[in-house]
mmCIF file with all atom_site columns, C-alpha atoms in Angstrom:
data_model
loop_
_atom_site.group_PDB
_atom_site.id
_atom_site.type_symbol
_atom_site.label_atom_id
_atom_site.label_alt_id
_atom_site.label_comp_id
_atom_site.label_asym_id
_atom_site.label_entity_id
_atom_site.label_seq_id
_atom_site.pdbx_PDB_ins_code
_atom_site.Cartn_x
_atom_site.Cartn_y
_atom_site.Cartn_z
_atom_site.occupancy
_atom_site.B_iso_or_equiv
_atom_site.pdbx_formal_charge
_atom_site.auth_seq_id
_atom_site.auth_comp_id
_atom_site.auth_asym_id
_atom_site.auth_atom_id
_atom_site.pdbx_PDB_model_num
ATOM 1   C CA . GLY A 1 1   ? 38.449 157.391 75.273  1.00 0.00 ? 1173 GLY A CA 1
ATOM 2   C CA . LEU A 1 2   ? 35.996 154.523 74.837  1.00 0.00 ? 1174 LEU A CA 1
ATOM 3   C CA . ASN A 1 3   ? 37.257 153.541 71.423  1.00 0.00 ? 1175 ASN A CA 1
ATOM 4   C CA . PRO A 1 4   ? 40.080 150.897 71.801  1.00 0.00 ? 1176 PRO A CA 1
ATOM 5   C CA . PHE A 1 5   ? 40.709 150.907 68.143  1.00 0.00 ? 1177 PHE A CA 1
ATOM 6   C CA . ALA A 1 6   ? 44.161 152.642 68.273  1.00 0.00 ? 1178 ALA A CA 1
ATOM 7   C CA . MET A 1 7   ? 45.528 150.308 71.087  1.00 0.00 ? 1179 MET A CA 1
ATOM 8   C CA . HIS A 1 8   ? 44.501 147.318 69.219  1.00 0.00 ? 1180 HIS A CA 1
ATOM 9   C CA . ALA A 1 9   ? 45.890 148.551 65.992  1.00 0.00 ? 1181 ALA A CA 1
ATOM 10  C CA . ALA A 1 10  ? 49.206 149.280 67.861  1.00 0.00 ? 1182 ALA A CA 1
ATOM 11  C CA . SER A 1 11  ? 49.240 145.862 69.434  1.00 0.00 ? 1183 SER A CA 1
ATOM 12  C CA . LEU A 1 12  ? 48.531 144.169 66.138  1.00 0.00 ? 1184 LEU A CA 1
ATOM 13  C CA . ILE A 1 13  ? 51.205 146.093 64.340  1.00 0.00 ? 1185 ILE A CA 1
ATOM 14  C CA . LEU A 1 14  ? 53.819 145.242 67.171  1.00 0.00 ? 1186 LEU A CA 1
ATOM 15  C CA . PHE A 1 15  ? 52.743 141.624 66.701  1.00 0.00 ? 1187 PHE A CA 1
ATOM 16  C CA . ALA A 1 16  ? 53.457 141.803 63.135  1.00 0.00 ? 1188 ALA A CA 1
ATOM 17  C CA . VAL A 1 17  ? 56.586 143.368 63.638  1.00 0.00 ? 1189 VAL A CA 1
ATOM 18  C CA . ASN A 1 18  ? 57.652 140.707 66.336  1.00 0.00 ? 1190 ASN A CA 1
ATOM 19  C CA . CYS A 1 19  ? 56.912 137.878 63.605  1.00 0.00 ? 1191 CYS A CA 1
ATOM 20  C CA . TRP A 1 20  ? 59.076 139.620 60.968  1.00 0.00 ? 1192 TRP A CA 1
ATOM 21  C CA . LEU A 1 21  ? 61.970 140.136 63.567  1.00 0.00 ? 1193 LEU A CA 1
ATOM 22  C CA . ALA A 1 22  ? 61.749 136.507 64.559  1.00 0.00 ? 1194 ALA A CA 1
ATOM 23  C CA . PHE A 1 23  ? 61.783 135.231 60.964  1.00 0.00 ? 1195 PHE A CA 1
ATOM 24  C CA . TYR A 1 24  ? 64.631 137.492 60.057  1.00 0.00 ? 1196 TYR A CA 1
ATOM 25  C CA . LEU A 1 25  ? 66.370 136.221 63.247  1.00 0.00 ? 1197 LEU A CA 1
ATOM 26  C CA . ILE A 1 26  ? 65.911 132.536 62.334  1.00 0.00 ? 1198 ILE A CA 1
ATOM 27  C CA . ILE A 1 27  ? 67.096 133.217 58.798  1.00 0.00 ? 1199 ILE A CA 1
ATOM 28  C CA . SER A 1 28  ? 70.142 135.122 60.089  1.00 0.00 ? 1200 SER A CA 1
ATOM 29  C CA . LEU A 1 29  ? 71.238 132.329 62.249  1.00 0.00 ? 1201 LEU A CA 1
ATOM 30  C CA . GLY A 1 30  ? 71.614 130.432 58.755  1.00 0.00 ? 1202 GLY A CA 1
ATOM 31  C CA . ILE A 1 31  ? 68.318 128.309 58.903  1.00 0.00 ? 1203 ILE A CA 1
ATOM 32  C CA . LYS A 1 32  ? 66.589 127.822 55.536  1.00 0.00 ? 1204 LYS A CA 1
ATOM 33  C CA . ARG A 1 33  ? 63.459 130.067 54.668  1.00 0.00 ? 1205 ARG A CA 1
ATOM 34  C CA . HIS A 1 34  ? 60.942 127.413 54.769  1.00 0.00 ? 1206 HIS A CA 1
ATOM 35  C CA . ILE A 1 35  ? 61.985 126.039 58.157  1.00 0.00 ? 1207 ILE A CA 1
ATOM 36  C CA . ALA A 1 36  ? 61.929 129.553 59.400  1.00 0.00 ? 1208 ALA A CA 1
ATOM 37  C CA . LEU A 1 37  ? 58.483 130.098 58.030  1.00 0.00 ? 1209 LEU A CA 1
ATOM 38  C CA . VAL A 1 38  ? 57.166 127.124 59.640  1.00 0.00 ? 1210 VAL A CA 1
ATOM 39  C CA . SER A 1 39  ? 58.771 127.859 62.939  1.00 0.00 ? 1211 SER A CA 1
ATOM 40  C CA . VAL A 1 40  ? 57.402 131.409 62.940  1.00 0.00 ? 1212 VAL A CA 1
ATOM 41  C CA . SER A 1 41  ? 53.901 130.156 61.787  1.00 0.00 ? 1213 SER A CA 1
ATOM 42  C CA . LEU A 1 42  ? 53.735 127.880 64.830  1.00 0.00 ? 1214 LEU A CA 1
ATOM 43  C CA . TRP A 1 43  ? 55.110 130.390 67.060  1.00 0.00 ? 1215 TRP A CA 1
ATOM 44  C CA . ILE A 1 44  ? 52.303 132.876 65.980  1.00 0.00 ? 1216 ILE A CA 1
ATOM 45  C CA . ILE A 1 45  ? 49.484 130.499 66.775  1.00 0.00 ? 1217 ILE A CA 1
ATOM 46  C CA . MET A 1 46  ? 50.773 129.636 70.145  1.00 0.00 ? 1218 MET A CA 1
ATOM 47  C CA . SER A 1 47  ? 48.063 130.884 72.685  1.00 0.00 ? 1219 SER A CA 1
ATOM 48  C CA . GLY A 1 48  ? 50.205 133.007 74.680  1.00 0.00 ? 1220 GLY A CA 1
ATOM 49  C CA . ASN A 1 49  ? 51.334 134.979 71.636  1.00 0.00 ? 1221 ASN A CA 1
ATOM 50  C CA . ILE A 1 50  ? 47.447 135.372 70.385  1.00 0.00 ? 1222 ILE A CA 1
ATOM 51  C CA . ASP A 1 51  ? 46.553 136.641 73.792  1.00 0.00 ? 1223 ASP A CA 1
ATOM 52  C CA . ALA A 1 52  ? 49.481 139.188 73.752  1.00 0.00 ? 1224 ALA A CA 1
ATOM 53  C CA . ALA A 1 53  ? 48.222 140.285 70.205  1.00 0.00 ? 1225 ALA A CA 1
ATOM 54  C CA . VAL A 1 54  ? 44.536 140.617 71.278  1.00 0.00 ? 1226 VAL A CA 1
ATOM 55  C CA . TRP A 1 55  ? 44.604 141.922 74.709  1.00 0.00 ? 1227 TRP A CA 1
ATOM 56  C CA . ILE A 1 56  ? 45.625 145.426 75.166  1.00 0.00 ? 1228 ILE A CA 1
ATOM 57  C CA . CYS A 1 57  ? 46.633 144.801 78.792  1.00 0.00 ? 1229 CYS A CA 1
ATOM 58  C CA . GLU A 1 58  ? 49.351 142.475 77.380  1.00 0.00 ? 1230 GLU A CA 1
ATOM 59  C CA . CYS A 1 59  ? 51.255 144.940 75.288  1.00 0.00 ? 1231 CYS A CA 1
ATOM 60  C CA . ASN A 1 60  ? 54.092 144.589 77.729  1.00 0.00 ? 1232 ASN A CA 1
ATOM 61  C CA . ASP A 1 61  ? 54.641 140.999 76.416  1.00 0.00 ? 1233 ASP A CA 1
ATOM 62  C CA . LEU A 1 62  ? 54.943 142.396 72.729  1.00 0.00 ? 1234 LEU A CA 1
ATOM 63  C CA . LEU A 1 63  ? 57.150 145.228 73.828  1.00 0.00 ? 1235 LEU A CA 1
ATOM 64  C CA . ALA A 1 64  ? 59.423 142.871 75.844  1.00 0.00 ? 1236 ALA A CA 1
ATOM 65  C CA . MET A 1 65  ? 59.673 140.286 72.771  1.00 0.00 ? 1237 MET A CA 1
ATOM 66  C CA . PHE A 1 66  ? 60.321 143.226 70.412  1.00 0.00 ? 1238 PHE A CA 1
ATOM 67  C CA . PHE A 1 67  ? 63.244 144.496 72.138  1.00 0.00 ? 1239 PHE A CA 1
ATOM 68  C CA . LEU A 1 68  ? 64.593 141.051 73.014  1.00 0.00 ? 1240 LEU A CA 1
ATOM 69  C CA . LEU A 1 69  ? 64.340 140.095 69.207  1.00 0.00 ? 1241 LEU A CA 1
ATOM 70  C CA . LEU A 1 70  ? 65.977 143.366 68.311  1.00 0.00 ? 1242 LEU A CA 1
ATOM 71  C CA . ALA A 1 71  ? 68.704 142.967 70.846  1.00 0.00 ? 1243 ALA A CA 1
ATOM 72  C CA . SER A 1 72  ? 69.286 139.322 69.361  1.00 0.00 ? 1244 SER A CA 1
ATOM 73  C CA . LEU A 1 73  ? 69.495 140.733 65.865  1.00 0.00 ? 1245 LEU A CA 1
ATOM 74  C CA . ILE A 1 74  ? 71.860 143.525 66.737  1.00 0.00 ? 1246 ILE A CA 1
ATOM 75  C CA . TRP A 1 75  ? 74.028 140.979 68.682  1.00 0.00 ? 1247 TRP A CA 1
ATOM 76  C CA . LEU A 1 76  ? 74.078 138.591 65.807  1.00 0.00 ? 1248 LEU A CA 1
ATOM 77  C CA . TYR A 1 77  ? 75.105 141.383 63.513  1.00 0.00 ? 1249 TYR A CA 1
ATOM 78  C CA . PHE A 1 78  ? 78.017 142.264 65.732  1.00 0.00 ? 1250 PHE A CA 1
ATOM 79  C CA . CYS A 1 79  ? 78.927 138.734 65.859  1.00 0.00 ? 1251 CYS A CA 1
ATOM 80  C CA . LEU A 1 80  ? 79.060 138.439 61.954  1.00 0.00 ? 1252 LEU A CA 1
ATOM 81  C CA . ALA A 1 81  ? 80.380 141.781 61.103  1.00 0.00 ? 1253 ALA A CA 1
ATOM 82  C CA . LYS A 1 82  ? 83.603 142.119 59.371  1.00 0.00 ? 1254 LYS A CA 1
ATOM 83  C CA . LYS A 1 83  ? 84.700 144.984 61.655  1.00 0.00 ? 1255 LYS A CA 1
ATOM 84  C CA . PRO A 1 84  ? 82.994 144.448 65.089  1.00 0.00 ? 1256 PRO A CA 1
ATOM 85  C CA . SER A 1 85  ? 82.070 147.500 67.008  1.00 0.00 ? 1257 SER A CA 1
ATOM 86  C CA . ILE A 1 86  ? 81.579 148.121 70.559  1.00 0.00 ? 1258 ILE A CA 1
ATOM 87  C CA . PHE A 1 87  ? 78.560 150.243 69.557  1.00 0.00 ? 1259 PHE A CA 1
ATOM 88  C CA . TYR A 1 88  ? 76.500 147.353 68.534  1.00 0.00 ? 1260 TYR A CA 1
ATOM 89  C CA . VAL A 1 89  ? 77.098 145.595 71.778  1.00 0.00 ? 1261 VAL A CA 1
ATOM 90  C CA . LEU A 1 90  ? 76.066 148.504 73.780  1.00 0.00 ? 1262 LEU A CA 1
ATOM 91  C CA . LEU A 1 91  ? 73.006 149.037 71.532  1.00 0.00 ? 1263 LEU A CA 1
ATOM 92  C CA . ALA A 1 92  ? 72.133 145.253 71.823  1.00 0.00 ? 1264 ALA A CA 1
ATOM 93  C CA . CYS A 1 93  ? 72.496 145.570 75.635  1.00 0.00 ? 1265 CYS A CA 1
ATOM 94  C CA . ILE A 1 94  ? 70.374 148.512 75.897  1.00 0.00 ? 1266 ILE A CA 1
ATOM 95  C CA . CYS A 1 95  ? 67.623 146.810 73.898  1.00 0.00 ? 1267 CYS A CA 1
ATOM 96  C CA . TRP A 1 96  ? 67.841 143.861 76.229  1.00 0.00 ? 1268 TRP A CA 1
ATOM 97  C CA . LEU A 1 97  ? 67.641 145.995 79.213  1.00 0.00 ? 1269 LEU A CA 1
ATOM 98  C CA . LEU A 1 98  ? 64.475 147.662 77.726  1.00 0.00 ? 1270 LEU A CA 1
ATOM 99  C CA . SER A 1 99  ? 63.188 144.134 77.186  1.00 0.00 ? 1271 SER A CA 1
ATOM 100 C CA . ILE A 1 100 ? 63.503 142.947 80.679  1.00 0.00 ? 1272 ILE A CA 1
ATOM 101 C CA . LEU A 1 101 ? 62.067 146.411 82.150  1.00 0.00 ? 1273 LEU A CA 1
ATOM 102 C CA . ASN A 1 102 ? 58.873 145.437 80.135  1.00 0.00 ? 1274 ASN A CA 1
ATOM 103 C CA . LYS A 1 103 ? 58.901 141.808 81.390  1.00 0.00 ? 1275 LYS A CA 1
ATOM 104 C CA . GLU A 1 104 ? 61.598 139.582 82.733  1.00 0.00 ? 1276 GLU A CA 1
ATOM 105 C CA . VAL A 1 105 ? 61.279 136.864 80.026  1.00 0.00 ? 1277 VAL A CA 1
ATOM 106 C CA . GLY A 1 106 ? 64.547 137.713 78.771  1.00 0.00 ? 1278 GLY A CA 1
ATOM 107 C CA . MET A 1 107 ? 66.655 137.484 81.873  1.00 0.00 ? 1279 MET A CA 1
ATOM 108 C CA . LEU A 1 108 ? 68.911 134.700 80.499  1.00 0.00 ? 1280 LEU A CA 1
ATOM 109 C CA . TRP A 1 109 ? 69.589 136.556 77.187  1.00 0.00 ? 1281 TRP A CA 1
ATOM 110 C CA . PRO A 1 110 ? 73.132 137.343 78.221  1.00 0.00 ? 1282 PRO A CA 1
ATOM 111 C CA . ILE A 1 111 ? 74.173 133.677 78.480  1.00 0.00 ? 1283 ILE A CA 1
ATOM 112 C CA . GLY A 1 112 ? 72.695 132.826 75.035  1.00 0.00 ? 1284 GLY A CA 1
ATOM 113 C CA . ALA A 1 113 ? 74.415 135.979 73.427  1.00 0.00 ? 1285 ALA A CA 1
ATOM 114 C CA . VAL A 1 114 ? 77.821 134.958 74.666  1.00 0.00 ? 1286 VAL A CA 1
ATOM 115 C CA . ILE A 1 115 ? 77.264 131.424 73.381  1.00 0.00 ? 1287 ILE A CA 1
ATOM 116 C CA . VAL A 1 116 ? 76.087 132.673 70.028  1.00 0.00 ? 1288 VAL A CA 1
ATOM 117 C CA . ALA A 1 117 ? 78.971 135.017 69.988  1.00 0.00 ? 1289 ALA A CA 1
ATOM 118 C CA . PHE A 1 118 ? 81.449 132.164 70.558  1.00 0.00 ? 1290 PHE A CA 1
ATOM 119 C CA . LEU A 1 119 ? 79.785 130.023 68.007  1.00 0.00 ? 1291 LEU A CA 1
ATOM 120 C CA . LYS A 1 120 ? 79.209 132.524 65.243  1.00 0.00 ? 1292 LYS A CA 1
ATOM 121 C CA . SER A 1 121 ? 81.867 135.173 65.496  1.00 0.00 ? 1293 SER A CA 1
ATOM 122 C CA . GLY A 1 122 ? 84.341 133.415 63.093  1.00 0.00 ? 1294 GLY A CA 1
ATOM 123 C CA . ASP A 1 123 ? 87.079 135.826 61.677  1.00 0.00 ? 1295 ASP A CA 1
ATOM 124 C CA . SER A 1 124 ? 85.662 138.763 63.461  1.00 0.00 ? 1296 SER A CA 1
ATOM 125 C CA . GLY A 1 125 ? 85.852 136.938 66.669  1.00 0.00 ? 1297 GLY A CA 1
ATOM 126 C CA . ASN A 1 126 ? 89.521 136.169 66.072  1.00 0.00 ? 1298 ASN A CA 1
ATOM 127 C CA . ARG A 1 127 ? 90.135 139.805 65.171  1.00 0.00 ? 1299 ARG A CA 1
ATOM 128 C CA . LEU A 1 128 ? 88.370 140.905 68.309  1.00 0.00 ? 1300 LEU A CA 1
ATOM 129 C CA . LYS A 1 129 ? 90.305 138.511 70.353  1.00 0.00 ? 1301 LYS A CA 1
ATOM 130 C CA . LYS A 1 130 ? 93.490 139.961 68.900  1.00 0.00 ? 1302 LYS A CA 1
ATOM 131 C CA . SER A 1 131 ? 92.607 143.287 69.777  1.00 0.00 ? 1303 SER A CA 1
ATOM 132 C CA . GLY A 1 132 ? 92.156 142.626 73.446  1.00 0.00 ? 1304 GLY A CA 1
ATOM 133 C CA . TYR A 1 133 ? 88.649 143.760 73.708  1.00 0.00 ? 1305 TYR A CA 1
ATOM 134 C CA . TYR A 1 134 ? 87.035 140.339 73.486  1.00 0.00 ? 1306 TYR A CA 1
ATOM 135 C CA . TYR A 1 135 ? 86.641 139.618 77.273  1.00 0.00 ? 1307 TYR A CA 1
ATOM 136 C CA . PHE A 1 136 ? 85.342 143.244 77.807  1.00 0.00 ? 1308 PHE A CA 1
ATOM 137 C CA . VAL A 1 137 ? 82.772 142.974 75.104  1.00 0.00 ? 1309 VAL A CA 1
ATOM 138 C CA . MET A 1 138 ? 81.609 139.465 76.353  1.00 0.00 ? 1310 MET A CA 1
ATOM 139 C CA . SER A 1 139 ? 81.149 140.775 79.736  1.00 0.00 ? 1311 SER A CA 1
ATOM 140 C CA . LEU A 1 140 ? 79.184 143.720 78.867  1.00 0.00 ? 1312 LEU A CA 1
ATOM 141 C CA . PRO A 1 141 ? 75.600 141.743 78.797  1.00 0.00 ? 1313 PRO A CA 1
ATOM 142 C CA . PHE A 1 142 ? 76.475 140.732 82.328  1.00 0.00 ? 1314 PHE A CA 1
ATOM 143 C CA . VAL A 1 143 ? 77.405 144.265 83.365  1.00 0.00 ? 1315 VAL A CA 1
ATOM 144 C CA . PHE A 1 144 ? 74.010 145.373 82.015  1.00 0.00 ? 1316 PHE A CA 1
ATOM 145 C CA . MET A 1 145 ? 72.404 142.325 83.873  1.00 0.00 ? 1317 MET A CA 1
ATOM 146 C CA . ALA A 1 146 ? 73.946 143.513 87.273  1.00 0.00 ? 1318 ALA A CA 1
ATOM 147 C CA . ILE A 1 147 ? 72.717 146.988 86.670  1.00 0.00 ? 1319 ILE A CA 1
ATOM 148 C CA . TYR A 1 148 ? 69.218 145.782 86.040  1.00 0.00 ? 1320 TYR A CA 1
ATOM 149 C CA . ILE A 1 149 ? 69.393 143.776 89.453  1.00 0.00 ? 1321 ILE A CA 1
ATOM 150 C CA . LEU A 1 150 ? 70.695 146.795 91.219  1.00 0.00 ? 1322 LEU A CA 1
ATOM 151 C CA . MET A 1 151 ? 67.896 149.008 89.864  1.00 0.00 ? 1323 MET A CA 1
ATOM 152 C CA . LYS A 1 152 ? 65.348 146.571 90.734  1.00 0.00 ? 1324 LYS A CA 1
ATOM 153 C CA . ILE A 1 153 ? 66.739 146.359 94.383  1.00 0.00 ? 1325 ILE A CA 1
ATOM 154 C CA . ALA A 1 154 ? 66.716 149.826 94.388  1.00 0.00 ? 1326 ALA A CA 1
ATOM 155 C CA . ALA A 1 155 ? 63.120 150.171 93.499  1.00 0.00 ? 1327 ALA A CA 1
ATOM 156 C CA . GLN A 1 156 ? 61.958 147.563 95.796  1.00 0.00 ? 1328 GLN A CA 1
ATOM 157 C CA . GLY A 1 157 ? 63.969 149.161 98.645  1.00 0.00 ? 1329 GLY A CA 1
ATOM 158 C CA . SER A 1 158 ? 65.490 145.714 99.677  1.00 0.00 ? 1330 SER A CA 1
ATOM 159 C CA . THR A 1 159 ? 66.402 142.366 98.430  1.00 0.00 ? 1331 THR A CA 1
ATOM 160 C CA . ALA A 1 160 ? 62.686 141.203 98.514  1.00 0.00 ? 1332 ALA A CA 1
ATOM 161 C CA . GLY A 1 161 ? 63.321 139.551 101.885 1.00 0.00 ? 1333 GLY A CA 1
ATOM 162 C CA . LEU A 1 162 ? 66.257 137.058 100.498 1.00 0.00 ? 1334 LEU A CA 1
ATOM 163 C CA . ASN A 1 163 ? 68.819 136.424 102.994 1.00 0.00 ? 1335 ASN A CA 1
ATOM 164 C CA . LEU A 1 164 ? 71.444 133.654 103.200 1.00 0.00 ? 1336 LEU A CA 1
ATOM 165 C CA . TYR A 1 165 ? 70.999 132.573 106.914 1.00 0.00 ? 1337 TYR A CA 1
ATOM 166 C CA . GLU A 1 166 ? 67.303 132.013 106.367 1.00 0.00 ? 1338 GLU A CA 1
ATOM 167 C CA . TYR A 1 167 ? 68.200 129.100 103.883 1.00 0.00 ? 1339 TYR A CA 1
ATOM 168 C CA . ALA A 1 168 ? 70.846 127.947 106.234 1.00 0.00 ? 1340 ALA A CA 1
ATOM 169 C CA . GLY A 1 169 ? 68.429 127.407 109.077 1.00 0.00 ? 1341 GLY A CA 1
ATOM 170 C CA . LYS A 1 170 ? 69.730 130.077 111.508 1.00 0.00 ? 1342 LYS A CA 1
ATOM 171 C CA . GLU A 1 171 ? 66.783 132.049 112.895 1.00 0.00 ? 1343 GLU A CA 1
ATOM 172 C CA . ASP A 1 172 ? 68.744 134.569 115.073 1.00 0.00 ? 1344 ASP A CA 1
ATOM 173 C CA . ALA A 1 173 ? 68.030 138.115 114.063 1.00 0.00 ? 1345 ALA A CA 1
ATOM 174 C CA . ALA A 1 174 ? 71.716 139.111 114.377 1.00 0.00 ? 1346 ALA A CA 1
ATOM 175 C CA . TYR A 1 175 ? 72.649 136.918 111.468 1.00 0.00 ? 1347 TYR A CA 1
ATOM 176 C CA . ASN A 1 176 ? 69.708 137.950 109.363 1.00 0.00 ? 1348 ASN A CA 1
ATOM 177 C CA . TYR A 1 177 ? 71.647 140.062 106.702 1.00 0.00 ? 1349 TYR A CA 1
ATOM 178 C CA . PRO A 1 178 ? 70.094 140.890 103.423 1.00 0.00 ? 1350 PRO A CA 1
ATOM 179 C CA . LEU A 1 179 ? 71.498 138.625 100.570 1.00 0.00 ? 1351 LEU A CA 1
ATOM 180 C CA . ILE A 1 180 ? 73.458 141.526 98.847  1.00 0.00 ? 1352 ILE A CA 1
ATOM 181 C CA . LEU A 1 181 ? 75.208 142.881 102.063 1.00 0.00 ? 1353 LEU A CA 1
ATOM 182 C CA . LYS A 1 182 ? 76.347 139.303 102.735 1.00 0.00 ? 1354 LYS A CA 1
ATOM 183 C CA . LEU A 1 183 ? 77.565 138.958 99.156  1.00 0.00 ? 1355 LEU A CA 1
ATOM 184 C CA . VAL A 1 184 ? 79.310 142.245 99.365  1.00 0.00 ? 1356 VAL A CA 1
ATOM 185 C CA . LYS A 1 185 ? 80.957 141.349 102.825 1.00 0.00 ? 1357 LYS A CA 1
ATOM 186 C CA . MET A 1 186 ? 82.169 138.007 101.219 1.00 0.00 ? 1358 MET A CA 1
ATOM 187 C CA . THR A 1 187 ? 83.604 139.947 98.295  1.00 0.00 ? 1359 THR A CA 1
ATOM 188 C CA . LEU A 1 188 ? 85.386 142.427 100.249 1.00 0.00 ? 1360 LEU A CA 1
ATOM 189 C CA . HIS A 1 189 ? 86.726 139.714 102.626 1.00 0.00 ? 1361 HIS A CA 1
ATOM 190 C CA . TYR A 1 190 ? 88.713 138.149 99.662  1.00 0.00 ? 1362 TYR A CA 1
#
């Protein structure tokens, strides 16, 4: 209806949850509470975050940040767990996928996730390496990234006009293959 109270309230609640998740993530990384509090306080007053909290149409920013922070916390829990489970990796990847389906701000999350796993895993990472699942688990975020890219290409019906030959300077229509087809041909050739 004409009363936007519920939508504004939902945005403010989601903004508050994001602030708490950001604070908890910083603390979980081993940073002191007062530094985490100052960091989150500065993050709160940034104009992009204020706009997302106040404007109803910016709810996708809040949802993307919520799922991205949740994916990061779950991934960190996986890295620090005494018995690492593939369930947490899949859950983190699904949260990340939900994040970039809202907005593509977290597209590079898999790179950061693998770096955090390498730096923070400790004994659980050694147990995971011995079990043989380490490289499989570390590749899962990139598999989800590939799934997202393929979903986007399927939704757009093409590769959005990207092709290899356009950037190489060849203008002949016979050589004007879409990027994905060219990459598939190159992969199958080797």
